[in-house]
Amino acid sequence: MNPRNLATKANRASRAVAGIALAFLAAAATSGAQTPPPAKTASSQGTTTKKSTTTAAAHPAYDRALLHPALLKEKAPDEYKVQFSTTRGDFVVTVTRAWAPQGADRFYNLVKHHFFDNASFFRVLPNFMAQFGISAYPAVNKVWEPATIKDDPVTQHNVRGYVSFATAGPNTRTTQVFINFGDNSRLDHDGFAPFGQVTDGMKVVDMFYDQYGEGAPSGGGPDQEQIQKQGKPYLDKGWPKLDYIKTATIISPVPTPAAPAKKPAPKPSATTKPPQ
């Protein structure tokens, strides 16, 4: 299987009728995204160190701009760095826009408006990849499900430390991304276009909790559709050891805040002579 962003209606139907294993190829328009299926030869389970049990507040405020995906289309810098502070520590992703312009722009806008804050690494498969990108807040997930972007040509390889968007087929990328643990260049042929690379802290990524296995129904991990609908409380209840992102911040170049809207000039009173 390949990394998928949101489950297609066909996938959901097949799950209901035949209990087919959840593929990362879930279509963006109907359910939670999935990551690429592990290679058949990658089966070993790594161990991780114990992480903090502190969880995010149940209902922290999120940037209300996230409820309007159509407005978040700012062009990204040619290169920018994002620092992720997680329950394991910090790591930095450097994004090169020329590698995958559409993906780089989408990622930039998501990070700038804190989409990834409090989001969990809900699918971590040893020797394969770590997947994240479903918001902690159901209201945010609902509006981003249909907010797809067009494909980018694949100019880089899915190898260790490289970051790509999940996809459910042509032009279906939305918000889910994955970090490659090893050489997954077989995914290049399926259209997974890397847009960035972990340039600092890959050892932190290696430590993400990975013992829940594949997601439901084929494994003991969480169901992506339920993450979409219920948010982080669903994960905290059933999979409390999952690592999550405390904050994701653009550290270079620092984004310029939007200029405040100008107040309209007051209308002249009836007794005031207008300017000549």
PDB file of C-alpha atoms in Angstrom:
ATOM      1  CA  MET A   1       0.000   0.000   0.000  1.00  0.00           C
ATOM      2  CA  ASN A   2       1.046   3.579  -0.322  1.00  0.00           C
ATOM      3  CA  PRO A   3       0.757   6.611   1.965  1.00  0.00           C
ATOM      4  CA  ARG A   4      -2.720   7.971   1.701  1.00  0.00           C
ATOM      5  CA  ASN A   5      -4.137  11.204   2.992  1.00  0.00           C
ATOM      6  CA  LEU A   6      -7.826  10.478   3.330  1.00  0.00           C
ATOM      7  CA  ALA A   7      -9.770   7.295   2.859  1.00  0.00           C
ATOM      8  CA  THR A   8     -11.842   7.055  -0.288  1.00  0.00           C
ATOM      9  CA  LYS A   9     -15.463   6.083  -0.222  1.00  0.00           C
ATOM     10  CA  ALA A  10     -14.428   2.864  -1.880  1.00  0.00           C
ATOM     11  CA  ASN A  11     -11.936   2.179   0.911  1.00  0.00           C
ATOM     12  CA  ARG A  12     -14.506   2.868   3.608  1.00  0.00           C
ATOM     13  CA  ALA A  13     -17.035   0.682   1.854  1.00  0.00           C
ATOM     14  CA  SER A  14     -14.533  -2.145   1.538  1.00  0.00           C
ATOM     15  CA  ARG A  15     -13.652  -1.830   5.205  1.00  0.00           C
ATOM     16  CA  ALA A  16     -17.314  -2.125   6.163  1.00  0.00           C
ATOM     17  CA  VAL A  17     -18.112  -5.049   3.849  1.00  0.00           C
ATOM     18  CA  ALA A  18     -14.964  -7.087   3.769  1.00  0.00           C
ATOM     19  CA  GLY A  19     -12.820  -5.787   6.644  1.00  0.00           C
ATOM     20  CA  ILE A  20      -9.995  -5.164   4.197  1.00  0.00           C
ATOM     21  CA  ALA A  21      -6.803  -3.924   5.827  1.00  0.00           C
ATOM     22  CA  LEU A  22      -6.606  -0.162   6.103  1.00  0.00           C
ATOM     23  CA  ALA A  23      -4.355   1.230   3.356  1.00  0.00           C
ATOM     24  CA  PHE A  24      -2.464   4.496   3.541  1.00  0.00           C
ATOM     25  CA  LEU A  25      -4.202   5.220   0.253  1.00  0.00           C
ATOM     26  CA  ALA A  26      -7.291   6.647   1.959  1.00  0.00           C
ATOM     27  CA  ALA A  27      -8.848   9.349  -0.178  1.00  0.00           C
ATOM     28  CA  ALA A  28      -8.778  12.933   1.019  1.00  0.00           C
ATOM     29  CA  ALA A  29     -12.418  13.620   0.490  1.00  0.00           C
ATOM     30  CA  THR A  30     -13.938  11.106   2.811  1.00  0.00           C
ATOM     31  CA  SER A  31     -11.777  10.026   5.741  1.00  0.00           C
ATOM     32  CA  GLY A  32      -8.471  10.259   7.580  1.00  0.00           C
ATOM     33  CA  ALA A  33      -5.209  10.062   5.681  1.00  0.00           C
ATOM     34  CA  GLN A  34      -2.934   7.091   5.733  1.00  0.00           C
ATOM     35  CA  THR A  35       0.776   6.647   5.144  1.00  0.00           C
ATOM     36  CA  PRO A  36       2.581   4.293   2.733  1.00  0.00           C
ATOM     37  CA  PRO A  37       2.339   0.626   3.604  1.00  0.00           C
ATOM     38  CA  PRO A  38       5.501  -0.852   4.983  1.00  0.00           C
ATOM     39  CA  ALA A  39       7.678  -2.912   2.692  1.00  0.00           C
ATOM     40  CA  LYS A  40       7.126  -6.634   3.174  1.00  0.00           C
ATOM     41  CA  THR A  41      10.698  -7.039   4.331  1.00  0.00           C
ATOM     42  CA  ALA A  42      10.476  -4.390   7.042  1.00  0.00           C
ATOM     43  CA  SER A  43       9.096  -6.259  10.022  1.00  0.00           C
ATOM     44  CA  SER A  44      11.338  -5.650  13.006  1.00  0.00           C
ATOM     45  CA  GLN A  45       9.944  -3.691  15.942  1.00  0.00           C
ATOM     46  CA  GLY A  46      12.239  -1.107  17.476  1.00  0.00           C
ATOM     47  CA  THR A  47      12.184  -0.053  21.098  1.00  0.00           C
ATOM     48  CA  THR A  48      11.838   3.477  22.367  1.00  0.00           C
ATOM     49  CA  THR A  49      12.598   5.336  25.538  1.00  0.00           C
ATOM     50  CA  LYS A  50       9.893   6.306  27.959  1.00  0.00           C
ATOM     51  CA  LYS A  51       8.247   9.605  27.143  1.00  0.00           C
ATOM     52  CA  SER A  52       6.472  12.158  29.255  1.00  0.00           C
ATOM     53  CA  THR A  53       2.899  11.271  30.108  1.00  0.00           C
ATOM     54  CA  THR A  54       1.809  14.886  30.069  1.00  0.00           C
ATOM     55  CA  THR A  55      -0.911  15.515  27.498  1.00  0.00           C
ATOM     56  CA  ALA A  56      -2.186  18.659  25.884  1.00  0.00           C
ATOM     57  CA  ALA A  57      -5.200  20.461  27.278  1.00  0.00           C
ATOM     58  CA  ALA A  58      -8.431  18.939  26.048  1.00  0.00           C
ATOM     59  CA  HIS A  59      -9.750  22.017  24.307  1.00  0.00           C
ATOM     60  CA  PRO A  60      -7.052  24.635  23.726  1.00  0.00           C
ATOM     61  CA  ALA A  61      -7.956  27.353  21.280  1.00  0.00           C
ATOM     62  CA  TYR A  62      -6.807  26.915  17.688  1.00  0.00           C
ATOM     63  CA  ASP A  63      -6.217  29.542  15.033  1.00  0.00           C
ATOM     64  CA  ARG A  64      -9.668  30.285  13.636  1.00  0.00           C
ATOM     65  CA  ALA A  65      -8.074  31.001  10.259  1.00  0.00           C
ATOM     66  CA  LEU A  66      -7.761  27.208   9.924  1.00  0.00           C
ATOM     67  CA  LEU A  67     -11.516  27.045   9.395  1.00  0.00           C
ATOM     68  CA  HIS A  68     -11.041  28.757   6.014  1.00  0.00           C
ATOM     69  CA  PRO A  69      -8.570  26.665   3.964  1.00  0.00           C
ATOM     70  CA  ALA A  70      -9.350  28.526   0.746  1.00  0.00           C
ATOM     71  CA  LEU A  71      -7.821  31.677   2.245  1.00  0.00           C
ATOM     72  CA  LEU A  72      -4.568  30.058   3.356  1.00  0.00           C
ATOM     73  CA  LYS A  73      -2.624  30.070   0.108  1.00  0.00           C
ATOM     74  CA  GLU A  74       0.419  32.189   0.841  1.00  0.00           C
ATOM     75  CA  LYS A  75       3.461  31.428  -1.283  1.00  0.00           C
ATOM     76  CA  ALA A  76       6.277  29.930   0.773  1.00  0.00           C
ATOM     77  CA  PRO A  77       9.863  31.254   0.795  1.00  0.00           C
ATOM     78  CA  ASP A  78      12.342  29.461  -1.460  1.00  0.00           C
ATOM     79  CA  GLU A  79      13.658  27.763   1.668  1.00  0.00           C
ATOM     80  CA  TYR A  80      12.358  27.760   5.226  1.00  0.00           C
ATOM     81  CA  LYS A  81      12.910  25.874   8.469  1.00  0.00           C
ATOM     82  CA  VAL A  82      10.278  24.492  10.819  1.00  0.00           C
ATOM     83  CA  GLN A  83      11.033  23.499  14.392  1.00  0.00           C
ATOM     84  CA  PHE A  84       8.859  20.763  15.873  1.00  0.00           C
ATOM     85  CA  SER A  85       8.763  20.553  19.656  1.00  0.00           C
ATOM     86  CA  THR A  86       7.447  17.109  20.595  1.00  0.00           C
ATOM     87  CA  THR A  87       7.044  14.839  23.593  1.00  0.00           C
ATOM     88  CA  ARG A  88      10.421  13.274  22.656  1.00  0.00           C
ATOM     89  CA  GLY A  89      12.315  16.475  21.984  1.00  0.00           C
ATOM     90  CA  ASP A  90      12.853  18.873  19.096  1.00  0.00           C
ATOM     91  CA  PHE A  91      13.656  18.343  15.439  1.00  0.00           C
ATOM     92  CA  VAL A  92      13.926  20.677  12.450  1.00  0.00           C
ATOM     93  CA  VAL A  93      12.568  20.221   8.932  1.00  0.00           C
ATOM     94  CA  THR A  94      14.140  22.283   6.158  1.00  0.00           C
ATOM     95  CA  VAL A  95      11.799  22.796   3.208  1.00  0.00           C
ATOM     96  CA  THR A  96      13.068  23.552  -0.297  1.00  0.00           C
ATOM     97  CA  ARG A  97      10.233  24.964  -2.364  1.00  0.00           C
ATOM     98  CA  ALA A  98      11.805  24.042  -5.717  1.00  0.00           C
ATOM     99  CA  TRP A  99      11.525  20.347  -4.815  1.00  0.00           C
ATOM    100  CA  ALA A 100       7.707  20.422  -4.657  1.00  0.00           C
ATOM    101  CA  PRO A 101       6.175  23.925  -4.809  1.00  0.00           C
ATOM    102  CA  GLN A 102       2.561  22.928  -4.155  1.00  0.00           C
ATOM    103  CA  GLY A 103       3.508  20.789  -1.172  1.00  0.00           C
ATOM    104  CA  ALA A 104       5.903  23.398   0.222  1.00  0.00           C
ATOM    105  CA  ASP A 105       3.245  26.111   0.044  1.00  0.00           C
ATOM    106  CA  ARG A 106       0.619  23.933   1.730  1.00  0.00           C
ATOM    107  CA  PHE A 107       2.993  22.899   4.512  1.00  0.00           C
ATOM    108  CA  TYR A 108       4.026  26.522   5.060  1.00  0.00           C
ATOM    109  CA  ASN A 109       0.451  27.689   5.547  1.00  0.00           C
ATOM    110  CA  LEU A 110      -0.408  24.780   7.832  1.00  0.00           C
ATOM    111  CA  VAL A 111       2.583  25.449  10.072  1.00  0.00           C
ATOM    112  CA  LYS A 112       2.139  29.220  10.052  1.00  0.00           C
ATOM    113  CA  HIS A 113      -1.396  28.808  11.419  1.00  0.00           C
ATOM    114  CA  HIS A 114      -0.429  26.047  13.898  1.00  0.00           C
ATOM    115  CA  PHE A 115      -2.401  23.241  12.284  1.00  0.00           C
ATOM    116  CA  PHE A 116       0.022  20.642  13.655  1.00  0.00           C
ATOM    117  CA  ASP A 117       0.040  21.838  17.272  1.00  0.00           C
ATOM    118  CA  ASN A 118      -1.139  19.001  19.593  1.00  0.00           C
ATOM    119  CA  ALA A 119      -1.357  16.578  16.640  1.00  0.00           C
ATOM    120  CA  SER A 120      -0.134  13.031  17.262  1.00  0.00           C
ATOM    121  CA  PHE A 121       2.258  10.777  15.378  1.00  0.00           C
ATOM    122  CA  PHE A 122      -0.564   8.285  15.032  1.00  0.00           C
ATOM    123  CA  ARG A 123       1.076   5.788  12.684  1.00  0.00           C
ATOM    124  CA  VAL A 124       4.709   4.963  13.386  1.00  0.00           C
ATOM    125  CA  LEU A 125       6.056   1.815  11.732  1.00  0.00           C
ATOM    126  CA  PRO A 126       9.640   0.730  12.515  1.00  0.00           C
ATOM    127  CA  ASN A 127      12.096   0.904   9.620  1.00  0.00           C
ATOM    128  CA  PHE A 128       9.421   2.557   7.498  1.00  0.00           C
ATOM    129  CA  MET A 129       7.953   5.931   8.457  1.00  0.00           C
ATOM    130  CA  ALA A 130       6.252   8.189  11.026  1.00  0.00           C
ATOM    131  CA  GLN A 131       2.940   9.704   9.946  1.00  0.00           C
ATOM    132  CA  PHE A 132       1.115  12.754  11.271  1.00  0.00           C
ATOM    133  CA  GLY A 133      -1.145  15.502   9.984  1.00  0.00           C
ATOM    134  CA  ILE A 134      -4.618  14.890  11.388  1.00  0.00           C
ATOM    135  CA  SER A 135      -5.564  17.873  13.523  1.00  0.00           C
ATOM    136  CA  ALA A 136      -6.321  17.488  17.215  1.00  0.00           C
ATOM    137  CA  TYR A 137      -9.607  19.326  16.546  1.00  0.00           C
ATOM    138  CA  PRO A 138     -12.521  17.724  14.647  1.00  0.00           C
ATOM    139  CA  ALA A 139     -13.855  21.072  13.385  1.00  0.00           C
ATOM    140  CA  VAL A 140     -10.528  21.738  11.685  1.00  0.00           C
ATOM    141  CA  ASN A 141     -10.354  18.255  10.166  1.00  0.00           C
ATOM    142  CA  LYS A 142     -13.816  18.611   8.686  1.00  0.00           C
ATOM    143  CA  VAL A 143     -12.985  21.648   6.577  1.00  0.00           C
ATOM    144  CA  TRP A 144      -9.584  20.374   5.426  1.00  0.00           C
ATOM    145  CA  GLU A 145     -10.784  16.981   4.167  1.00  0.00           C
ATOM    146  CA  PRO A 146     -11.838  18.345   0.752  1.00  0.00           C
ATOM    147  CA  ALA A 147      -9.041  20.947   0.546  1.00  0.00           C
ATOM    148  CA  THR A 148      -6.829  19.059  -1.883  1.00  0.00           C
ATOM    149  CA  ILE A 149      -3.839  20.383  -3.789  1.00  0.00           C
ATOM    150  CA  LYS A 150      -2.468  19.381  -7.179  1.00  0.00           C
ATOM    151  CA  ASP A 151       0.410  16.976  -7.523  1.00  0.00           C
ATOM    152  CA  ASP A 152       4.039  18.013  -7.769  1.00  0.00           C
ATOM    153  CA  PRO A 153       6.571  16.196  -9.944  1.00  0.00           C
ATOM    154  CA  VAL A 154       8.750  13.859  -7.881  1.00  0.00           C
ATOM    155  CA  THR A 155      12.221  15.413  -7.952  1.00  0.00           C
ATOM    156  CA  GLN A 156      13.721  13.853  -4.803  1.00  0.00           C
ATOM    157  CA  HIS A 157      13.716  10.385  -3.291  1.00  0.00           C
ATOM    158  CA  ASN A 158      11.828   9.036  -0.294  1.00  0.00           C
ATOM    159  CA  VAL A 159      14.917   8.163   1.733  1.00  0.00           C
ATOM    160  CA  ARG A 160      15.810   8.549   5.388  1.00  0.00           C
ATOM    161  CA  GLY A 161      14.753  11.890   6.850  1.00  0.00           C
ATOM    162  CA  TYR A 162      12.856  13.100   3.794  1.00  0.00           C
ATOM    163  CA  VAL A 163       9.313  14.363   4.258  1.00  0.00           C
ATOM    164  CA  SER A 164       6.401  13.852   1.836  1.00  0.00           C
ATOM    165  CA  PHE A 165       2.657  14.360   1.772  1.00  0.00           C
ATOM    166  CA  ALA A 166       0.380  11.358   1.857  1.00  0.00           C
ATOM    167  CA  THR A 167      -1.805  10.858  -1.185  1.00  0.00           C
ATOM    168  CA  ALA A 168      -4.811   8.783  -2.204  1.00  0.00           C
ATOM    169  CA  GLY A 169      -4.158   9.049  -5.910  1.00  0.00           C
ATOM    170  CA  PRO A 170      -3.738  11.920  -8.351  1.00  0.00           C
ATOM    171  CA  ASN A 171      -4.257  15.402  -6.879  1.00  0.00           C
ATOM    172  CA  THR A 172      -5.506  14.274  -3.459  1.00  0.00           C
ATOM    173  CA  ARG A 173      -2.959  15.676  -0.991  1.00  0.00           C
ATOM    174  CA  THR A 174      -4.408  17.585   1.964  1.00  0.00           C
ATOM    175  CA  THR A 175      -2.675  17.749   5.385  1.00  0.00           C
ATOM    176  CA  GLN A 176      -1.109  14.389   6.217  1.00  0.00           C
ATOM    177  CA  VAL A 177       2.635  13.936   5.862  1.00  0.00           C
ATOM    178  CA  PHE A 178       5.195  11.300   6.750  1.00  0.00           C
ATOM    179  CA  ILE A 179       8.882  11.167   7.616  1.00  0.00           C
ATOM    180  CA  ASN A 180      10.858   8.312   6.083  1.00  0.00           C
ATOM    181  CA  PHE A 181      12.945   6.194   8.464  1.00  0.00           C
ATOM    182  CA  GLY A 182      14.896   4.479   5.682  1.00  0.00           C
ATOM    183  CA  ASP A 183      15.146   4.000   1.937  1.00  0.00           C
ATOM    184  CA  ASN A 184      11.552   4.022   0.683  1.00  0.00           C
ATOM    185  CA  SER A 185      12.414   5.138  -2.843  1.00  0.00           C
ATOM    186  CA  ARG A 186       9.907   2.575  -4.136  1.00  0.00           C
ATOM    187  CA  LEU A 187       7.310   5.217  -3.214  1.00  0.00           C
ATOM    188  CA  ASP A 188       8.743   7.666  -5.744  1.00  0.00           C
ATOM    189  CA  HIS A 189       6.974   5.848  -8.579  1.00  0.00           C
ATOM    190  CA  ASP A 190       3.635   6.267  -6.808  1.00  0.00           C
ATOM    191  CA  GLY A 191       3.842  10.057  -6.807  1.00  0.00           C
ATOM    192  CA  PHE A 192       4.974  10.771  -3.247  1.00  0.00           C
ATOM    193  CA  ALA A 193       6.981  13.948  -3.733  1.00  0.00           C
ATOM    194  CA  PRO A 194       9.393  14.928  -0.933  1.00  0.00           C
ATOM    195  CA  PHE A 195       9.293  18.641  -0.159  1.00  0.00           C
ATOM    196  CA  GLY A 196      11.625  18.775   2.838  1.00  0.00           C
ATOM    197  CA  GLN A 197      14.146  16.967   4.984  1.00  0.00           C
ATOM    198  CA  VAL A 198      14.812  16.544   8.697  1.00  0.00           C
ATOM    199  CA  THR A 199      18.093  18.414   9.020  1.00  0.00           C
ATOM    200  CA  ASP A 200      18.404  18.348  12.801  1.00  0.00           C
ATOM    201  CA  GLY A 201      17.049  15.948  15.413  1.00  0.00           C
ATOM    202  CA  MET A 202      16.428  12.797  13.363  1.00  0.00           C
ATOM    203  CA  LYS A 203      17.360  10.829  16.486  1.00  0.00           C
ATOM    204  CA  VAL A 204      14.277  12.346  18.125  1.00  0.00           C
ATOM    205  CA  VAL A 205      12.106  11.086  15.270  1.00  0.00           C
ATOM    206  CA  ASP A 206      13.649   7.635  15.663  1.00  0.00           C
ATOM    207  CA  MET A 207      12.396   7.543  19.258  1.00  0.00           C
ATOM    208  CA  PHE A 208       8.688   8.069  18.523  1.00  0.00           C
ATOM    209  CA  TYR A 209       6.583   5.343  20.133  1.00  0.00           C
ATOM    210  CA  ASP A 210       6.142   2.574  17.555  1.00  0.00           C
ATOM    211  CA  GLN A 211       4.662  -0.398  19.377  1.00  0.00           C
ATOM    212  CA  TYR A 212       0.992   0.001  18.441  1.00  0.00           C
ATOM    213  CA  GLY A 213       1.667  -1.182  14.905  1.00  0.00           C
ATOM    214  CA  GLU A 214      -0.495  -0.617  11.853  1.00  0.00           C
ATOM    215  CA  GLY A 215      -3.765   1.257  12.195  1.00  0.00           C
ATOM    216  CA  ALA A 216      -7.190  -0.341  12.499  1.00  0.00           C
ATOM    217  CA  PRO A 217      -8.582  -2.614  11.250  1.00  0.00           C
ATOM    218  CA  SER A 218      -5.416  -4.425  10.121  1.00  0.00           C
ATOM    219  CA  GLY A 219      -3.452  -3.634  13.277  1.00  0.00           C
ATOM    220  CA  GLY A 220      -3.704  -2.424  16.837  1.00  0.00           C
ATOM    221  CA  GLY A 221      -3.253   1.255  16.035  1.00  0.00           C
ATOM    222  CA  PRO A 222      -5.955   3.940  15.924  1.00  0.00           C
ATOM    223  CA  ASP A 223      -8.610   4.324  13.243  1.00  0.00           C
ATOM    224  CA  GLN A 224      -7.888   7.408  11.142  1.00  0.00           C
ATOM    225  CA  GLU A 225     -11.532   8.158  10.517  1.00  0.00           C
ATOM    226  CA  GLN A 226     -12.183   8.254  14.244  1.00  0.00           C
ATOM    227  CA  ILE A 227      -9.210  10.562  14.790  1.00  0.00           C
ATOM    228  CA  GLN A 228     -10.781  12.874  12.241  1.00  0.00           C
ATOM    229  CA  LYS A 229     -14.141  12.807  14.014  1.00  0.00           C
ATOM    230  CA  GLN A 230     -13.112  12.739  17.671  1.00  0.00           C
ATOM    231  CA  GLY A 231      -9.732  14.427  17.739  1.00  0.00           C
ATOM    232  CA  LYS A 232      -6.996  13.966  20.313  1.00  0.00           C
ATOM    233  CA  PRO A 233      -9.217  12.725  23.183  1.00  0.00           C
ATOM    234  CA  TYR A 234      -9.812   9.569  21.121  1.00  0.00           C
ATOM    235  CA  LEU A 235      -6.067   8.947  20.912  1.00  0.00           C
ATOM    236  CA  ASP A 236      -5.367   9.841  24.536  1.00  0.00           C
ATOM    237  CA  LYS A 237      -7.942   7.319  25.690  1.00  0.00           C
ATOM    238  CA  GLY A 238      -6.976   4.337  23.539  1.00  0.00           C
ATOM    239  CA  TRP A 239      -3.316   4.960  22.636  1.00  0.00           C
ATOM    240  CA  PRO A 240      -1.873   7.084  25.449  1.00  0.00           C
ATOM    241  CA  LYS A 241       1.762   6.354  24.612  1.00  0.00           C
ATOM    242  CA  LEU A 242       1.665   8.010  21.203  1.00  0.00           C
ATOM    243  CA  ASP A 243       4.027  10.938  20.882  1.00  0.00           C
ATOM    244  CA  TYR A 244       2.621  14.242  19.724  1.00  0.00           C
ATOM    245  CA  ILE A 245       3.641  17.698  18.546  1.00  0.00           C
ATOM    246  CA  LYS A 246       3.537  20.395  21.196  1.00  0.00           C
ATOM    247  CA  THR A 247       4.232  23.174  18.717  1.00  0.00           C
ATOM    248  CA  ALA A 248       5.447  23.516  15.130  1.00  0.00           C
ATOM    249  CA  THR A 249       6.952  26.904  14.328  1.00  0.00           C
ATOM    250  CA  ILE A 250       8.617  28.518  11.325  1.00  0.00           C
ATOM    251  CA  ILE A 251      11.986  29.656  12.653  1.00  0.00           C
ATOM    252  CA  SER A 252      13.640  30.874   9.444  1.00  0.00           C
ATOM    253  CA  PRO A 253      12.756  33.139   7.837  1.00  0.00           C
ATOM    254  CA  VAL A 254      10.340  34.363  10.502  1.00  0.00           C
ATOM    255  CA  PRO A 255       6.955  35.015   8.830  1.00  0.00           C
ATOM    256  CA  THR A 256       5.732  38.586   8.657  1.00  0.00           C
ATOM    257  CA  PRO A 257       2.474  38.973  10.586  1.00  0.00           C
ATOM    258  CA  ALA A 258      -0.528  40.052   8.550  1.00  0.00           C
ATOM    259  CA  ALA A 259      -1.066  43.806   8.591  1.00  0.00           C
ATOM    260  CA  PRO A 260      -4.148  44.889  10.581  1.00  0.00           C
ATOM    261  CA  ALA A 261      -7.092  46.027   8.531  1.00  0.00           C
ATOM    262  CA  LYS A 262      -7.283  49.782   8.091  1.00  0.00           C
ATOM    263  CA  LYS A 263     -10.183  51.515   9.777  1.00  0.00           C
ATOM    264  CA  PRO A 264     -12.450  53.468   7.426  1.00  0.00           C
ATOM    265  CA  ALA A 265     -12.079  57.229   7.576  1.00  0.00           C
ATOM    266  CA  PRO A 266     -14.848  58.927   9.612  1.00  0.00           C
ATOM    267  CA  LYS A 267     -17.557  60.577   7.615  1.00  0.00           C
ATOM    268  CA  PRO A 268     -17.622  64.390   7.894  1.00  0.00           C
ATOM    269  CA  SER A 269     -20.437  65.771  10.034  1.00  0.00           C
ATOM    270  CA  ALA A 270     -23.067  67.975   8.558  1.00  0.00           C
ATOM    271  CA  THR A 271     -21.402  71.044  10.124  1.00  0.00           C
ATOM    272  CA  THR A 272     -17.875  70.157   9.026  1.00  0.00           C
ATOM    273  CA  LYS A 273     -16.619  71.504   5.735  1.00  0.00           C
ATOM    274  CA  PRO A 274     -15.118  68.661   3.646  1.00  0.00           C
ATOM    275  CA  PRO A 275     -11.531  69.007   2.449  1.00  0.00           C
ATOM    276  CA  GLN A 276     -11.099  70.977  -0.772  1.00  0.00           C
TER     277      GLN A 276
END
